[in-house]
């Protein structure tokens, strides 16, 4: 079964709304989680690395003030897309390794549609 | 940082034929190379992976080869079936704790019967 739970699976909202996506590790503790974004017919692009108890590390070109990441516990990381606009519409997916240097487990992803 | 190149972007084969997808990576420190299959709207599914201390790994109809010197690795699918049709991604990762997978751009495989 899935070891990473991601919610919600689908969000449709108006431009200017902030949207929070949750990523939970089930049955294991994740000191690190990764957030990816995938536009249609494109690859998974790493947005940021979420670190429990410390600031996230963002990839070049990703606005940290727009994509707020909180990793307050060993089982939960959240990504908040602030003041979302149509260009933020995408498939957002989180992942975490169960143990360092082991395969990453992916959540089911969140399809975000901004009208 | 790591950069992964993947080819071809699309691949069409007849059922029963073999399919080969190739990837190259840039960071010699990378030591873990998984392959994922992704169906539309779903999360990537790990189908096979290989570590840098191994040159080849096989799982039924799927095999992966790794050439560390040349920094490239390949996915081989034999006796393809229509249900193999999907998007396939290669990825690479270093061995440091907290290192993320970096993905190739993907290959859309179409298997016609």
Tab-separated table of C-alpha atoms in Angstrom:
chain	number	residue	atom	x	y	z
A	1	UNK	CA	0.000	0.000	0.000
A	2	UNK	CA	0.905	3.639	-0.223
A	3	UNK	CA	3.436	4.854	2.284
A	4	UNK	CA	3.011	8.541	1.449
A	5	UNK	CA	-0.429	10.107	1.633
A	6	UNK	CA	-1.115	13.367	-0.187
A	7	UNK	CA	-4.223	15.524	0.028
A	8	UNK	CA	-6.190	16.896	-1.609
A	9	UNK	CA	-6.031	15.003	-4.887
A	10	UNK	CA	-7.795	17.718	-6.875
A	11	UNK	CA	-8.310	21.417	-6.283
A	12	UNK	CA	-10.138	23.924	-8.433
A	13	UNK	CA	-10.199	27.484	-7.187
A	14	UNK	CA	-10.297	31.093	-8.220
A	15	UNK	CA	-7.263	33.177	-9.010
A	16	UNK	CA	-5.829	34.820	-5.905
A	17	UNK	CA	-6.707	31.966	-3.585
A	18	UNK	CA	-4.084	30.265	-1.448
A	19	UNK	CA	-4.055	26.490	-1.562
A	20	UNK	CA	-2.502	24.134	0.972
A	21	UNK	CA	-1.372	20.636	0.026
A	22	UNK	CA	-0.499	18.079	2.685
A	23	UNK	CA	1.955	15.228	2.430
A	24	UNK	CA	2.044	12.632	5.191
A	25	UNK	CA	4.391	9.742	5.683
A	26	UNK	CA	2.579	6.660	6.919
A	27	UNK	CA	4.299	4.180	9.222
A	28	UNK	CA	7.646	5.935	9.004
A	29	UNK	CA	9.264	9.209	9.932
A	30	UNK	CA	10.485	11.488	7.181
A	31	UNK	CA	13.062	14.075	8.122
A	32	UNK	CA	13.156	15.026	4.461
A	33	UNK	CA	10.412	15.289	1.887
A	34	UNK	CA	10.585	16.499	-1.670
A	35	UNK	CA	8.090	18.567	-3.626
A	36	UNK	CA	7.855	18.255	-7.396
A	37	UNK	CA	5.762	20.015	-10.002
A	38	UNK	CA	4.736	18.445	-13.271
A	39	UNK	CA	3.177	20.409	-16.118
A	40	UNK	CA	1.206	18.505	-18.778
A	41	UNK	CA	3.383	16.260	-20.926
A	42	UNK	CA	6.485	17.300	-19.049
A	43	UNK	CA	8.752	15.751	-16.469
A	44	UNK	CA	8.766	16.025	-12.703
A	45	UNK	CA	10.698	19.111	-11.738
A	46	UNK	CA	12.066	19.370	-8.221
A	47	UNK	CA	10.744	22.485	-6.527
A	48	UNK	CA	12.116	22.195	-3.033
A	49	UNK	CA	13.419	19.946	-0.306
A	50	UNK	CA	11.437	20.064	2.888
A	51	UNK	CA	13.461	19.573	6.065
A	52	UNK	CA	11.851	18.752	9.383
A	53	UNK	CA	12.465	21.506	11.899
A	54	UNK	CA	14.332	23.794	9.545
A	55	UNK	CA	13.841	25.889	6.446
A	56	UNK	CA	13.148	24.290	3.121
A	57	UNK	CA	15.706	24.371	0.368
A	58	UNK	CA	14.325	25.756	-2.875
A	59	UNK	CA	15.545	25.026	-6.374
A	60	UNK	CA	16.685	27.859	-8.578
A	61	UNK	CA	13.785	29.772	-10.051
A	62	UNK	CA	11.238	28.658	-7.449
A	63	UNK	CA	9.832	31.563	-5.432
A	64	UNK	CA	9.993	30.704	-1.762
A	65	UNK	CA	7.492	33.401	-0.862
A	66	UNK	CA	4.980	31.982	-3.295
A	67	UNK	CA	5.451	28.320	-2.442
A	68	UNK	CA	5.533	28.121	1.332
A	69	UNK	CA	6.758	24.865	2.785
A	70	UNK	CA	6.313	23.790	6.378
A	71	UNK	CA	7.695	20.573	7.799
A	72	UNK	CA	6.767	20.874	11.446
A	73	UNK	CA	6.651	17.185	12.282
A	74	UNK	CA	8.385	14.007	11.196
A	75	UNK	CA	5.294	12.829	9.342
A	76	UNK	CA	3.860	15.953	7.756
A	77	UNK	CA	5.034	18.457	5.182
A	78	UNK	CA	2.768	21.072	3.656
A	79	UNK	CA	3.073	23.136	0.509
A	80	UNK	CA	1.030	26.307	0.312
A	81	UNK	CA	0.647	27.984	-3.046
A	82	UNK	CA	-0.051	31.582	-2.101
A	83	UNK	CA	-2.174	33.873	-4.241
A	84	UNK	CA	-2.391	31.226	-6.940
A	85	UNK	CA	-2.776	32.254	-10.566
A	86	UNK	CA	-3.617	30.237	-13.688
A	87	UNK	CA	0.060	29.714	-14.472
A	88	UNK	CA	0.378	27.843	-11.172
A	89	UNK	CA	-2.019	25.202	-12.450
A	90	UNK	CA	-0.083	21.967	-12.431
A	91	UNK	CA	0.298	18.524	-10.888
A	92	UNK	CA	2.098	18.792	-7.555
A	93	UNK	CA	3.543	15.647	-6.048
A	94	UNK	CA	5.493	14.960	-2.893
A	95	UNK	CA	7.835	12.138	-2.066
A	96	UNK	CA	9.968	10.844	0.755
A	97	UNK	CA	12.486	8.068	1.275
A	98	UNK	CA	11.654	5.634	4.068
A	99	UNK	CA	15.301	5.396	4.968
A	100	UNK	CA	18.137	7.502	3.676
A	101	UNK	CA	19.429	6.231	0.347
A	102	UNK	CA	16.359	4.056	-0.222
A	103	UNK	CA	13.815	4.433	-3.030
A	104	UNK	CA	11.597	7.463	-2.775
A	105	UNK	CA	7.914	6.861	-2.251
A	106	UNK	CA	5.527	9.213	-3.978
A	107	UNK	CA	2.194	10.561	-2.925
A	108	UNK	CA	-0.710	10.338	-5.350
A	109	UNK	CA	-0.259	13.957	-6.370
A	110	UNK	CA	-2.507	17.006	-6.338
A	111	UNK	CA	-3.953	18.403	-9.519
A	112	UNK	CA	-4.306	22.144	-9.037
A	113	UNK	CA	-6.469	24.116	-11.431
A	114	UNK	CA	-6.664	27.886	-11.013
A	115	UNK	CA	-9.481	29.594	-12.853
B	1	UNK	CA	23.758	20.001	-9.837
B	2	UNK	CA	22.687	16.820	-11.527
B	3	UNK	CA	21.311	16.899	-15.077
B	4	UNK	CA	19.650	13.897	-16.661
B	5	UNK	CA	19.101	13.592	-20.395
B	6	UNK	CA	16.660	11.005	-21.758
B	7	UNK	CA	16.106	9.719	-25.294
B	8	UNK	CA	14.005	9.170	-27.263
B	9	UNK	CA	11.078	11.374	-26.270
B	10	UNK	CA	8.657	9.074	-28.085
B	11	UNK	CA	8.950	5.433	-29.036
B	12	UNK	CA	6.503	3.332	-31.003
B	13	UNK	CA	6.909	-0.436	-31.276
B	14	UNK	CA	4.877	-3.412	-32.331
B	15	UNK	CA	3.693	-5.827	-29.707
B	16	UNK	CA	6.367	-8.401	-29.030
B	17	UNK	CA	9.230	-6.141	-30.059
B	18	UNK	CA	11.845	-4.807	-27.667
B	19	UNK	CA	12.054	-1.205	-26.507
B	20	UNK	CA	15.160	0.599	-25.313
B	21	UNK	CA	15.279	3.958	-23.568
B	22	UNK	CA	18.587	5.642	-22.817
B	23	UNK	CA	19.642	8.204	-20.230
B	24	UNK	CA	22.809	10.052	-19.405
B	25	UNK	CA	23.656	11.864	-16.198
B	26	UNK	CA	26.176	14.545	-15.398
B	27	UNK	CA	27.098	14.123	-11.739
B	28	UNK	CA	29.668	11.377	-11.212
B	29	UNK	CA	28.645	11.281	-7.536
B	30	UNK	CA	25.203	9.934	-8.430
B	31	UNK	CA	24.893	6.308	-7.447
B	32	UNK	CA	21.217	5.402	-7.644
B	33	UNK	CA	19.301	5.151	-10.907
B	34	UNK	CA	15.607	4.221	-10.852
B	35	UNK	CA	13.141	3.944	-13.687
B	36	UNK	CA	9.523	4.942	-13.277
B	37	UNK	CA	6.401	4.270	-15.285
B	38	UNK	CA	3.704	6.917	-15.118
B	39	UNK	CA	0.175	6.643	-16.394
B	40	UNK	CA	-1.850	9.749	-17.083
B	41	UNK	CA	-2.799	11.610	-13.932
B	42	UNK	CA	-1.145	9.138	-11.606
B	43	UNK	CA	1.986	9.053	-9.535
B	44	UNK	CA	5.165	7.509	-10.930
B	45	UNK	CA	5.544	3.811	-10.220
B	46	UNK	CA	9.008	2.397	-9.645
B	47	UNK	CA	9.595	-0.448	-12.089
B	48	UNK	CA	13.284	-1.167	-11.607
B	49	UNK	CA	16.360	0.482	-10.157
B	50	UNK	CA	20.097	-0.004	-10.157
B	51	UNK	CA	22.927	1.160	-7.972
B	52	UNK	CA	26.363	2.147	-9.098
B	53	UNK	CA	28.024	-1.018	-7.815
B	54	UNK	CA	26.021	-3.114	-10.289
B	55	UNK	CA	26.271	-3.113	-14.079
B	56	UNK	CA	23.025	-4.840	-14.940
B	57	UNK	CA	19.786	-5.848	-13.274
B	58	UNK	CA	16.892	-7.819	-14.658
B	59	UNK	CA	13.325	-8.391	-13.547
B	60	UNK	CA	11.335	-10.589	-15.904
B	61	UNK	CA	10.844	-8.581	-19.119
B	62	UNK	CA	12.588	-5.501	-17.802
B	63	UNK	CA	16.312	-4.915	-17.506
B	64	UNK	CA	18.501	-1.955	-16.748
B	65	UNK	CA	22.166	-1.524	-17.622
B	66	UNK	CA	24.575	1.020	-16.187
B	67	UNK	CA	27.875	2.279	-17.573
B	68	UNK	CA	29.463	4.390	-14.851
B	69	UNK	CA	32.427	5.383	-16.951
B	70	UNK	CA	30.256	6.799	-19.685
B	71	UNK	CA	27.623	7.974	-17.190
B	72	UNK	CA	24.724	6.440	-18.993
B	73	UNK	CA	22.095	3.858	-18.201
B	74	UNK	CA	19.398	2.196	-20.236
B	75	UNK	CA	16.035	0.517	-19.801
B	76	UNK	CA	15.277	-2.549	-21.872
B	77	UNK	CA	11.781	-3.969	-22.198
B	78	UNK	CA	11.444	-7.230	-24.071
B	79	UNK	CA	8.323	-8.836	-25.528
B	80	UNK	CA	6.419	-5.585	-25.205
B	81	UNK	CA	2.689	-5.660	-24.586
B	82	UNK	CA	0.027	-2.979	-25.109
B	83	UNK	CA	-0.189	-2.482	-21.356
B	84	UNK	CA	3.450	-1.362	-21.391
B	85	UNK	CA	2.250	1.809	-23.128
B	86	UNK	CA	2.944	4.711	-20.758
B	87	UNK	CA	5.433	7.456	-20.042
B	88	UNK	CA	8.735	6.246	-18.659
B	89	UNK	CA	11.131	8.400	-16.669
B	90	UNK	CA	14.696	7.740	-15.694
B	91	UNK	CA	16.173	9.459	-12.670
B	92	UNK	CA	19.458	9.827	-10.828
B	93	UNK	CA	20.399	10.583	-7.272
B	94	UNK	CA	23.496	10.930	-5.150
B	95	UNK	CA	24.071	9.018	-1.947
B	96	UNK	CA	23.996	11.905	0.475
B	97	UNK	CA	21.126	11.993	2.913
B	98	UNK	CA	18.408	14.340	1.788
B	99	UNK	CA	19.283	14.163	-1.889
B	100	UNK	CA	16.351	14.253	-4.289
B	101	UNK	CA	15.815	12.332	-7.484
B	102	UNK	CA	16.425	14.325	-10.635
B	103	UNK	CA	14.332	13.134	-13.552
B	104	UNK	CA	14.846	12.888	-17.271
B	105	UNK	CA	12.257	14.450	-19.567
B	106	UNK	CA	10.440	11.182	-20.147
B	107	UNK	CA	9.727	8.804	-23.007
B	108	UNK	CA	6.230	8.102	-24.257
B	109	UNK	CA	6.138	4.448	-25.232
B	110	UNK	CA	3.352	3.233	-27.482
B	111	UNK	CA	2.956	-0.482	-28.079
B	112	UNK	CA	0.558	-1.360	-30.867
B	113	UNK	CA	-1.033	-4.754	-31.231
